[in-house]
PDB file of C-alpha atoms in Angstrom:
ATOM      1  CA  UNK A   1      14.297 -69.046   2.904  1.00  0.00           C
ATOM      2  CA  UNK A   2      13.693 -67.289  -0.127  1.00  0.00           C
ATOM      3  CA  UNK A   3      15.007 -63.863  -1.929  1.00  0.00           C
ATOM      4  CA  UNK A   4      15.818 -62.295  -5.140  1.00  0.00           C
ATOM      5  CA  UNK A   5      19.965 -61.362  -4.968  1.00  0.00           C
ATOM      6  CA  UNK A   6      20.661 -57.785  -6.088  1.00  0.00           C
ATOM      7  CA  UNK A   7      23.874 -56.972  -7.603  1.00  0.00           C
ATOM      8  CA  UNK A   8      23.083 -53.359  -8.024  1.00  0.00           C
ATOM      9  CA  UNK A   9      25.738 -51.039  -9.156  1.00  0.00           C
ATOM     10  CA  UNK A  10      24.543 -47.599  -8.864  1.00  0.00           C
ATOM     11  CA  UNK A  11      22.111 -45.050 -10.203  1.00  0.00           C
ATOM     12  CA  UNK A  12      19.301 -44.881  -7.822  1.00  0.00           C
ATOM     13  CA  UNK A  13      19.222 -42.098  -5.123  1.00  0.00           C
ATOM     14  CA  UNK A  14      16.717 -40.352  -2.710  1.00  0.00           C
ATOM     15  CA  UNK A  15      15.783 -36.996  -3.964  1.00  0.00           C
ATOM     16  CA  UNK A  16      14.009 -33.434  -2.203  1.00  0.00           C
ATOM     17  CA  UNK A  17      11.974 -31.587  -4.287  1.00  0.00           C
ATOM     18  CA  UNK A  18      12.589 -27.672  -4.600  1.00  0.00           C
ATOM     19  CA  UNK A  19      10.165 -26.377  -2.276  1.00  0.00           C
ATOM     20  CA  UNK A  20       9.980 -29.211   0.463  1.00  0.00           C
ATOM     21  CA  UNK A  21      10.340 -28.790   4.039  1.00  0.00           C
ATOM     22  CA  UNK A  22      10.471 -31.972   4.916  1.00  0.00           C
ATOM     23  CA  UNK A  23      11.124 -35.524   3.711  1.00  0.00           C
ATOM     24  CA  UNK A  24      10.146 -38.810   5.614  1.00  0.00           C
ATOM     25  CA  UNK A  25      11.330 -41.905   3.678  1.00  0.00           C
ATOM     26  CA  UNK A  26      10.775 -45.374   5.973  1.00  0.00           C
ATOM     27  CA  UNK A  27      10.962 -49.209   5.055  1.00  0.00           C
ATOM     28  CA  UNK A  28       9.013 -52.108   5.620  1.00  0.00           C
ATOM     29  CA  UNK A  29      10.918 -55.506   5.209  1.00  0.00           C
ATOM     30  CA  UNK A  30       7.639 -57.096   5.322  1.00  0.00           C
ATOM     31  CA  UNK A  31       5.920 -55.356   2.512  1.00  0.00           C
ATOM     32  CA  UNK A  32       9.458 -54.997   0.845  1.00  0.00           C
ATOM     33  CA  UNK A  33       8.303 -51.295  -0.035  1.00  0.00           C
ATOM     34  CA  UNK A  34       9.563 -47.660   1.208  1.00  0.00           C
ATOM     35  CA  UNK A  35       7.118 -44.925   2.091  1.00  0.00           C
ATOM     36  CA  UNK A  36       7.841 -41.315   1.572  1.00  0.00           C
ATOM     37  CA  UNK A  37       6.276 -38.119   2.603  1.00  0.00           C
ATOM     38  CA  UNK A  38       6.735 -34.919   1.787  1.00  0.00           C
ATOM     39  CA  UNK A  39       5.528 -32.532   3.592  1.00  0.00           C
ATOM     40  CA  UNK A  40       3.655 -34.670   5.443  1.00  0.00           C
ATOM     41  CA  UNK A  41       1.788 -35.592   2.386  1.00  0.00           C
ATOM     42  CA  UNK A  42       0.351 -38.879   1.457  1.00  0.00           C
ATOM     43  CA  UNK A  43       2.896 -41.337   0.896  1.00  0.00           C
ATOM     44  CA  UNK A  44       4.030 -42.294  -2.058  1.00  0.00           C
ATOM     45  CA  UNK A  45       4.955 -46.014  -1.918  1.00  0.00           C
ATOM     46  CA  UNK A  46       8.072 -47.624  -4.220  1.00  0.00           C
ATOM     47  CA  UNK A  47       9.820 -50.997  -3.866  1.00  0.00           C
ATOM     48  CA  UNK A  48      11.229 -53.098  -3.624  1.00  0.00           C
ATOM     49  CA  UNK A  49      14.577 -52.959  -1.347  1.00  0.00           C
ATOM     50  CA  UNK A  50      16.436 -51.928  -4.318  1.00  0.00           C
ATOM     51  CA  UNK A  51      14.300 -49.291  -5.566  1.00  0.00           C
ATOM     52  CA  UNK A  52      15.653 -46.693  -3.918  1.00  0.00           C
ATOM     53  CA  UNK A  53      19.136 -48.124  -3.121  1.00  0.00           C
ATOM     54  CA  UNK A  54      22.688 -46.469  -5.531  1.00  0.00           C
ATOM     55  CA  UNK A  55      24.688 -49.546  -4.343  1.00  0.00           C
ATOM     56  CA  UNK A  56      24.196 -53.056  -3.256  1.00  0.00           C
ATOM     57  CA  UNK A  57      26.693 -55.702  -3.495  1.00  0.00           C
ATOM     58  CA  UNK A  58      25.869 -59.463  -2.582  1.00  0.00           C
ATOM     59  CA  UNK A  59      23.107 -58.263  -0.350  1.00  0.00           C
ATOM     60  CA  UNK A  60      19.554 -59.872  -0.972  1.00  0.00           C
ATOM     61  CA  UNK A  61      15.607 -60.198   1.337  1.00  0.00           C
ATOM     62  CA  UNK A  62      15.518 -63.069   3.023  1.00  0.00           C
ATOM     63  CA  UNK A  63      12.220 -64.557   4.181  1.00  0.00           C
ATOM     64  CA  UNK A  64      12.345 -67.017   7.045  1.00  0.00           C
ATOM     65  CA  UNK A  65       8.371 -68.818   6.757  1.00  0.00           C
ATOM     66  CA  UNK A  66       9.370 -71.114   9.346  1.00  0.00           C
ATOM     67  CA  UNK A  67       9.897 -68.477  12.063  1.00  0.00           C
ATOM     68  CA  UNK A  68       7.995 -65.874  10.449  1.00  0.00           C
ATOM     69  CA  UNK A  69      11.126 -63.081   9.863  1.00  0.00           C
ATOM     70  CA  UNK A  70      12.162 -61.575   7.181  1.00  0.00           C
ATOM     71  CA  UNK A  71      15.264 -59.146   6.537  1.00  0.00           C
ATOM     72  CA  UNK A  72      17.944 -58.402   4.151  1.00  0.00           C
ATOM     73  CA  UNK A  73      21.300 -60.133   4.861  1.00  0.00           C
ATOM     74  CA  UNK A  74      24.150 -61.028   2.425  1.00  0.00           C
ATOM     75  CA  UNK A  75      23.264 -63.775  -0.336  1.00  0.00           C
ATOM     76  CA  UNK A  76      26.266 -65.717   0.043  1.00  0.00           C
ATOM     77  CA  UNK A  77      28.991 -65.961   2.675  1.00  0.00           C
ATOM     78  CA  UNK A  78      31.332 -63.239   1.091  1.00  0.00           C
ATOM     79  CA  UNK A  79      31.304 -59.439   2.505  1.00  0.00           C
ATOM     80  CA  UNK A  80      28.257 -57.092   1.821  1.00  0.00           C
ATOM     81  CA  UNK A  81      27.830 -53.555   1.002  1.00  0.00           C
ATOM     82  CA  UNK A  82      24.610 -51.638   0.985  1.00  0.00           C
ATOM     83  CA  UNK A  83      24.282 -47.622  -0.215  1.00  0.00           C
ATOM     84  CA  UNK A  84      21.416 -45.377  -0.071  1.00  0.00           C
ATOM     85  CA  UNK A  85      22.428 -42.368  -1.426  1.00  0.00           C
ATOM     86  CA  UNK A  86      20.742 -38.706  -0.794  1.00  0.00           C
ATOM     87  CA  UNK A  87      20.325 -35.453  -2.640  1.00  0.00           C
ATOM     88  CA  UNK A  88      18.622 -32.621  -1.496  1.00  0.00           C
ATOM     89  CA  UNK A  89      17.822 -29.266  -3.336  1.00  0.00           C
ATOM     90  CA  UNK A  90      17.993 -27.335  -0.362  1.00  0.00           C
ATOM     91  CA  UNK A  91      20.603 -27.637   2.443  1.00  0.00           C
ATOM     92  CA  UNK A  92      19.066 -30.250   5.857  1.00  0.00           C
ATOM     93  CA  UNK A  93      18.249 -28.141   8.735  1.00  0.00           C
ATOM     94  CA  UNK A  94      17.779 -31.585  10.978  1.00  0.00           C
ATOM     95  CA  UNK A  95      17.969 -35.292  10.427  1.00  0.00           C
ATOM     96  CA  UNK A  96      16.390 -37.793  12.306  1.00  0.00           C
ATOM     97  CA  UNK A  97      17.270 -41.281  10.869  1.00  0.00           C
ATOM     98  CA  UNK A  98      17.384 -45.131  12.177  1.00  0.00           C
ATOM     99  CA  UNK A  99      18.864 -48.270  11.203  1.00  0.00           C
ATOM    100  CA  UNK A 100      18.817 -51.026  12.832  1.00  0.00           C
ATOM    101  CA  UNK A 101      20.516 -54.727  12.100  1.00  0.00           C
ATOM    102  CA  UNK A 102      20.739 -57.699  14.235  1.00  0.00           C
ATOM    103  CA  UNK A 103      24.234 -60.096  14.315  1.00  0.00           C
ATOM    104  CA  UNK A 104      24.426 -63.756  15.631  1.00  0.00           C
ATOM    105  CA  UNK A 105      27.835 -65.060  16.010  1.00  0.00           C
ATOM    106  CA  UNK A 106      30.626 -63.956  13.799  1.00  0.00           C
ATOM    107  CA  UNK A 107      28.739 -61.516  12.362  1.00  0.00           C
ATOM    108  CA  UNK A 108      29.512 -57.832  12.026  1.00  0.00           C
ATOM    109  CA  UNK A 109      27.616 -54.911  10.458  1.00  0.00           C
ATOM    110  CA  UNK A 110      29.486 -51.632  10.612  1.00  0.00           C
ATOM    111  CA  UNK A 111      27.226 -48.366   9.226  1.00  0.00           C
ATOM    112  CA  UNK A 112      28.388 -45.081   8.103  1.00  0.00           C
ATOM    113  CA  UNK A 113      26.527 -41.686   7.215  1.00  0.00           C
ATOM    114  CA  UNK A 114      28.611 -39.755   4.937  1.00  0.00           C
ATOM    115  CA  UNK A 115      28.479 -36.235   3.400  1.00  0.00           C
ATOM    116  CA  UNK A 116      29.369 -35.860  -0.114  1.00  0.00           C
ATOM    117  CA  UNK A 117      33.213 -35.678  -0.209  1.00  0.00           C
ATOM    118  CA  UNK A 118      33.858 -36.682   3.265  1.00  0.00           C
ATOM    119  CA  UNK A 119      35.703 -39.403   4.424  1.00  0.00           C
ATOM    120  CA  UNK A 120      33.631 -42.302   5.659  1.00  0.00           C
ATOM    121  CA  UNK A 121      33.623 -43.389   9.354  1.00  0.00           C
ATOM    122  CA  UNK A 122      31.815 -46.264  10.087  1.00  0.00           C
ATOM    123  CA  UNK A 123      30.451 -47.441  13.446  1.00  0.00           C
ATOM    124  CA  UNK A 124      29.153 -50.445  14.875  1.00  0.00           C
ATOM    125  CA  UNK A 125      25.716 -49.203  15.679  1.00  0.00           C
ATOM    126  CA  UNK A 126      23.533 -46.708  13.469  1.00  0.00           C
ATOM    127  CA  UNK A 127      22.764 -44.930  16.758  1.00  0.00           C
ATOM    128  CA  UNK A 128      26.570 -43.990  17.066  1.00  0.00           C
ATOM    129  CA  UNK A 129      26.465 -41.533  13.870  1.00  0.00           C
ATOM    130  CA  UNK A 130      27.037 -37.666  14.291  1.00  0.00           C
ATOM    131  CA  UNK A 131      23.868 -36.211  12.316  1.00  0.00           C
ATOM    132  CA  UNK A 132      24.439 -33.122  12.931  1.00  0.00           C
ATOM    133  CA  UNK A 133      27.222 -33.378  10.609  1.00  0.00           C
ATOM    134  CA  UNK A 134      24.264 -33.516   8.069  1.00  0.00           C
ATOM    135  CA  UNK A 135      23.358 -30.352   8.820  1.00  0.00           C
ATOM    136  CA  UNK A 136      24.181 -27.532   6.119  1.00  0.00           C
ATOM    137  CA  UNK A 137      24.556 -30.648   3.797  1.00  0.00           C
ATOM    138  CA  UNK A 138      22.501 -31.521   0.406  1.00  0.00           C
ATOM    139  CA  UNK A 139      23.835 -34.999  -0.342  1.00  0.00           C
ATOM    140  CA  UNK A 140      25.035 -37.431   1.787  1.00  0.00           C
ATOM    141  CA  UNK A 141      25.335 -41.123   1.855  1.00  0.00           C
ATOM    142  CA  UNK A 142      24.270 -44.180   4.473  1.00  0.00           C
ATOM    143  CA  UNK A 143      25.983 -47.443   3.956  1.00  0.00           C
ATOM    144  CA  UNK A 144      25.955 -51.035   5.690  1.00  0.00           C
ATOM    145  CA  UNK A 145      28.954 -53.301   5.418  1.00  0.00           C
ATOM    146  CA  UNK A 146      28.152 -56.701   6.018  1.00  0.00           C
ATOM    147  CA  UNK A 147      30.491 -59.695   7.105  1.00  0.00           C
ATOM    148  CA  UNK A 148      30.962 -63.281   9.102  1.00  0.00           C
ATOM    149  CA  UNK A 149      31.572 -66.191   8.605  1.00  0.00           C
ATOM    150  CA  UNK A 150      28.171 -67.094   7.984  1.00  0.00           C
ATOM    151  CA  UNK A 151      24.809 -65.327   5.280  1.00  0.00           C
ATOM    152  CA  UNK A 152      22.476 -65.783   8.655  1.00  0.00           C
ATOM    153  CA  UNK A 153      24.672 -63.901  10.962  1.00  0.00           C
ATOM    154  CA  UNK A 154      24.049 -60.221   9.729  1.00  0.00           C
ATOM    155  CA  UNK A 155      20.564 -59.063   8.900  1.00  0.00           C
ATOM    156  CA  UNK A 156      19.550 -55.872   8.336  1.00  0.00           C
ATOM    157  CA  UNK A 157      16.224 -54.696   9.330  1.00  0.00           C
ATOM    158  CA  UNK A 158      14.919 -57.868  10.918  1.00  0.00           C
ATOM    159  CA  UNK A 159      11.204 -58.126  11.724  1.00  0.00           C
ATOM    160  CA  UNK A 160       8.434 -60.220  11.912  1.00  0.00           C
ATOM    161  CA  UNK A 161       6.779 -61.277   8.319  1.00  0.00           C
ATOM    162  CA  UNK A 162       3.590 -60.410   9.718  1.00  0.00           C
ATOM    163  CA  UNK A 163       4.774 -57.359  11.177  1.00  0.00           C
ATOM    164  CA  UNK A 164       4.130 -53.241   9.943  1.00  0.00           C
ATOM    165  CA  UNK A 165       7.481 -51.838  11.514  1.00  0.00           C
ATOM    166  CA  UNK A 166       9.726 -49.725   9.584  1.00  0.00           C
ATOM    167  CA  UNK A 167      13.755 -50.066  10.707  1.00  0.00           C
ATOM    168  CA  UNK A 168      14.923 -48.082   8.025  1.00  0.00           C
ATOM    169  CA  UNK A 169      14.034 -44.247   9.319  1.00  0.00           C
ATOM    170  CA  UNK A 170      15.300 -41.372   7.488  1.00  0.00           C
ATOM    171  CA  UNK A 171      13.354 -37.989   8.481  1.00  0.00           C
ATOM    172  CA  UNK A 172      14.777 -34.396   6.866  1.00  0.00           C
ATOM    173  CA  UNK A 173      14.227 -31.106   7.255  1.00  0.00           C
ATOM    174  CA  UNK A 174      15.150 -27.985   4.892  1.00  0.00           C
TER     175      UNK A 174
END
């Protein structure tokens, strides 16, 4: 297992452009790079994990070459936090976005998608998030807490090393 441990404080956010329609952002764990579209444009690529990321505490890529996975999970045993954080110059019309995580164990991952100033609710599955809460929004926020007893039980994103899938899916329209 090997990874780089971001302690990443802030700064970093996902940002529309004035006249987009649209904006398709997606990760790849396995290429450790995010691909965004806008417009449907060619992608522009940017990585790693925490290029694009305003907060991540204790929260690092871990690459298993023995069963060929690789994911993000916490670095050490303490509780996790991971932020993407959105701004938009218009208001979203529609949001389609996916997470997904994997927990052995102890583990627990609990996500929330926040507008700006709301309180944040956070669920134990992605899927269970109200987007259309997002709509009439232009900033909003999507964090992962991570905890267990043991690193290895909560990953984020896990797929095969090998693999092209993108878990993180964040798809808006304006």
């Amino acid at each position: 297992s090997s990874g780089i441990n971001a302690e990443y404080g802030g700064g970093r956010c996902i940002e529309s452009r004035d006249a987009e329609r649209s904006l398709l952002i997606t990760y790849s764990p396995a290429a450790d790079k995010y691909s965004i579209s806008r417009d449907g444009g060619p992608a522009e690529i940017d990585g790693p994990y925490t290029a694009l990321l305003s907060r991540c505490e204790g929260v690092t890529r871990k690459v298993e070459y023995d069963w060929n996975m690789v994911y993000l999970a916490r670095s050490t045993d303490d509780p996790a936090t991971i932020e993407w954080t959105v701004k938009c110059k218009k208001p979203i019309t529609a949001a389609e976005i996916r997470m997904s995580h994997e927990i052995f164990e102890t583990g627990e991952v609990s996500w929330a998608c926040t507008p700006q100033g709301e309180q944040e609710h956070y669920h134990s599955q992605f899927s269970a998030v109200d987007l259309t809460e997002l709509v009439g929004v232009t900033e909003f926020r999507i964090s992962a807490n991570l905890s267990s007893s043991n690193w290895q039980h909560t990953q984020l994103f896990r797929t095969e090393l090998s693999g092209d899938e993108h878990p993180f899916y964040l798809k808006l329209e304006f």
